[in-house]
């Protein structure tokens, strides 16, 4: 049974661009005092009509440069980062036969540095994300930015011109200074208003009640995952064989979802909203229990999805 009934993509590659380390006890209830690895996962989707689509990008060399001096060095002090050229998202795509220009779209789950550090490597890509997520960080600089896990220089100079923002909140006003339209994706002929945002109903048993059909073809459904970061989104996507839910940082491991092990309250320090995080985490647990065939993929899990 395929409860989500998405139109299938060709293939999805789960990749990692570097990793950081954390004390395990902070990240999962019952964890040890050991430092454990948190791979910076991203996904590469081969879409039947759009071409190549990424969900996040992981770390990059630029992340190391941007965090080499104070105050951004605090970021790396808190989460020591391990990254080499071979880990770079673009290098890994080249290894499976693609080039930077092949990436048509990058879906940004949220604006933490370990998710956006590779954006500058893809000059032709458009960007989709929740307007609330960008609004939360777009004017932050210096220490305030670092506290939000955001490094402004990771965004390409023409980021806003290449952006398409979505929103789950009908009363959220998209700032007029941002250029946010659907026109490029709708190939110029479809009026933006008839295309964006297109709400997608999810199965009635789903704890997440609706999503946004990002391309209007039923293949990529964005789901609102508030709490870890304002405006964080996940992505429902299916191949012919398997349904996936890329849940970004709504949970840090598959084990946390399987055994209902939320992070230590101390991890709440980096959450934009602790109660929101817990509510979203609980919904993920329900999703896992009600749809056992759905593969839920956290960005930073060490388990390799099937
Ligand atoms: Zn994050």
Tab-separated table of N, CA, C and O in Angstrom, residues 39 64-65 67 85 89 91 106 108 116 133 145 155 159 174 189-190 206 236 240 256 268 278 280 302:
chain	number	residue	atom	x	y	z
A	39	UNK	N	26.768	13.386	10.528
A	39	UNK	CA	27.006	13.704	9.125
A	39	UNK	C	26.067	14.818	8.652
A	39	UNK	O	24.921	14.894	9.097
A	64	UNK	N	34.192	26.578	6.446
A	64	UNK	CA	35.412	26.651	7.253
A	64	UNK	C	36.014	28.054	7.201
A	64	UNK	O	36.484	28.580	8.195
A	65	UNK	N	35.975	28.654	6.011
A	65	UNK	CA	36.516	30.012	5.870
A	65	UNK	C	35.688	30.995	6.695
A	65	UNK	O	36.214	31.800	7.458
A	67	UNK	N	33.949	30.503	9.272
A	67	UNK	CA	33.985	30.288	10.727
A	67	UNK	C	35.419	30.322	11.267
A	67	UNK	O	35.689	29.851	12.366
A	85	UNK	N	37.786	18.333	0.728
A	85	UNK	CA	37.311	18.635	-0.619
A	85	UNK	C	36.458	17.497	-1.203
A	85	UNK	O	35.454	17.723	-1.891
A	89	UNK	N	29.501	18.787	-1.768
A	89	UNK	CA	28.320	18.288	-2.494
A	89	UNK	C	28.609	18.210	-3.991
A	89	UNK	O	28.335	17.192	-4.636
A	91	UNK	N	31.449	17.975	-5.609
A	91	UNK	CA	32.410	16.907	-5.915
A	91	UNK	C	31.702	15.547	-5.944
A	91	UNK	O	31.963	14.706	-6.804
A	106	UNK	N	17.292	23.939	-5.581
A	106	UNK	CA	17.726	23.474	-4.256
A	106	UNK	C	16.642	23.838	-3.246
A	106	UNK	O	16.270	25.012	-3.122
A	108	UNK	N	15.715	24.303	0.460
A	108	UNK	CA	16.469	24.582	1.685
A	108	UNK	C	15.566	24.284	2.878
A	108	UNK	O	14.538	24.940	3.057
A	116	UNK	N	23.249	24.991	4.302
A	116	UNK	CA	23.308	25.929	3.162
A	116	UNK	C	24.722	26.208	2.657
A	116	UNK	O	24.897	26.998	1.727
A	133	UNK	N	11.345	31.105	7.300
A	133	UNK	CA	12.704	30.682	7.653
A	133	UNK	C	13.711	31.754	7.239
A	133	UNK	O	14.620	32.102	8.001
A	145	UNK	N	23.774	36.559	14.166
A	145	UNK	CA	23.647	35.534	13.120
A	145	UNK	C	24.187	34.202	13.627
A	145	UNK	O	23.547	33.157	13.474
A	155	UNK	N	25.252	32.531	1.507
A	155	UNK	CA	24.246	32.704	0.446
A	155	UNK	C	24.884	33.375	-0.768
A	155	UNK	O	25.654	34.321	-0.633
A	159	UNK	N	21.053	35.551	-4.323
A	159	UNK	CA	20.167	34.562	-3.684
A	159	UNK	C	18.684	34.938	-3.830
A	159	UNK	O	17.866	34.108	-4.228
A	174	UNK	N	4.983	38.177	2.614
A	174	UNK	CA	6.320	38.042	2.041
A	174	UNK	C	6.887	39.446	1.855
A	174	UNK	O	6.246	40.307	1.275
A	189	UNK	N	4.644	30.956	-18.498
A	189	UNK	CA	3.301	31.000	-19.077
A	189	UNK	C	2.196	30.886	-18.025
A	189	UNK	O	1.129	31.462	-18.189
A	190	UNK	N	2.475	30.186	-16.937
A	190	UNK	CA	1.440	30.014	-15.928
A	190	UNK	C	1.493	31.183	-14.953
A	190	UNK	O	2.552	31.471	-14.420
A	206	UNK	N	-2.371	10.895	8.856
A	206	UNK	CA	-1.096	11.584	9.032
A	206	UNK	C	-1.207	12.673	10.090
A	206	UNK	O	-2.132	13.488	10.055
A	236	UNK	N	8.362	15.257	1.455
A	236	UNK	CA	7.858	13.925	1.101
A	236	UNK	C	8.145	13.691	-0.368
A	236	UNK	O	7.833	14.543	-1.218
A	240	UNK	N	9.598	4.729	-7.401
A	240	UNK	CA	8.645	3.655	-7.690
A	240	UNK	C	8.617	2.614	-6.581
A	240	UNK	O	7.628	1.925	-6.398
A	256	UNK	N	16.284	7.892	17.410
A	256	UNK	CA	15.487	8.784	18.254
A	256	UNK	C	13.998	8.655	17.912
A	256	UNK	O	13.139	8.712	18.797
A	268	UNK	N	17.872	22.343	23.736
A	268	UNK	CA	16.869	23.388	23.494
A	268	UNK	C	17.491	24.759	23.304
A	268	UNK	O	16.883	25.644	22.713
A	278	UNK	N	9.235	19.979	20.338
A	278	UNK	CA	8.670	18.761	20.948
A	278	UNK	C	7.383	18.339	20.228
A	278	UNK	O	7.141	17.157	19.999
A	280	UNK	N	6.559	18.944	17.096
A	280	UNK	CA	6.920	18.388	15.787
A	280	UNK	C	7.530	16.995	15.960
A	280	UNK	O	7.212	16.072	15.203
A	302	UNK	N	23.356	8.736	11.134
A	302	UNK	CA	24.467	7.948	10.560
A	302	UNK	C	23.971	6.726	9.804
A	302	UNK	O	24.734	6.122	9.045
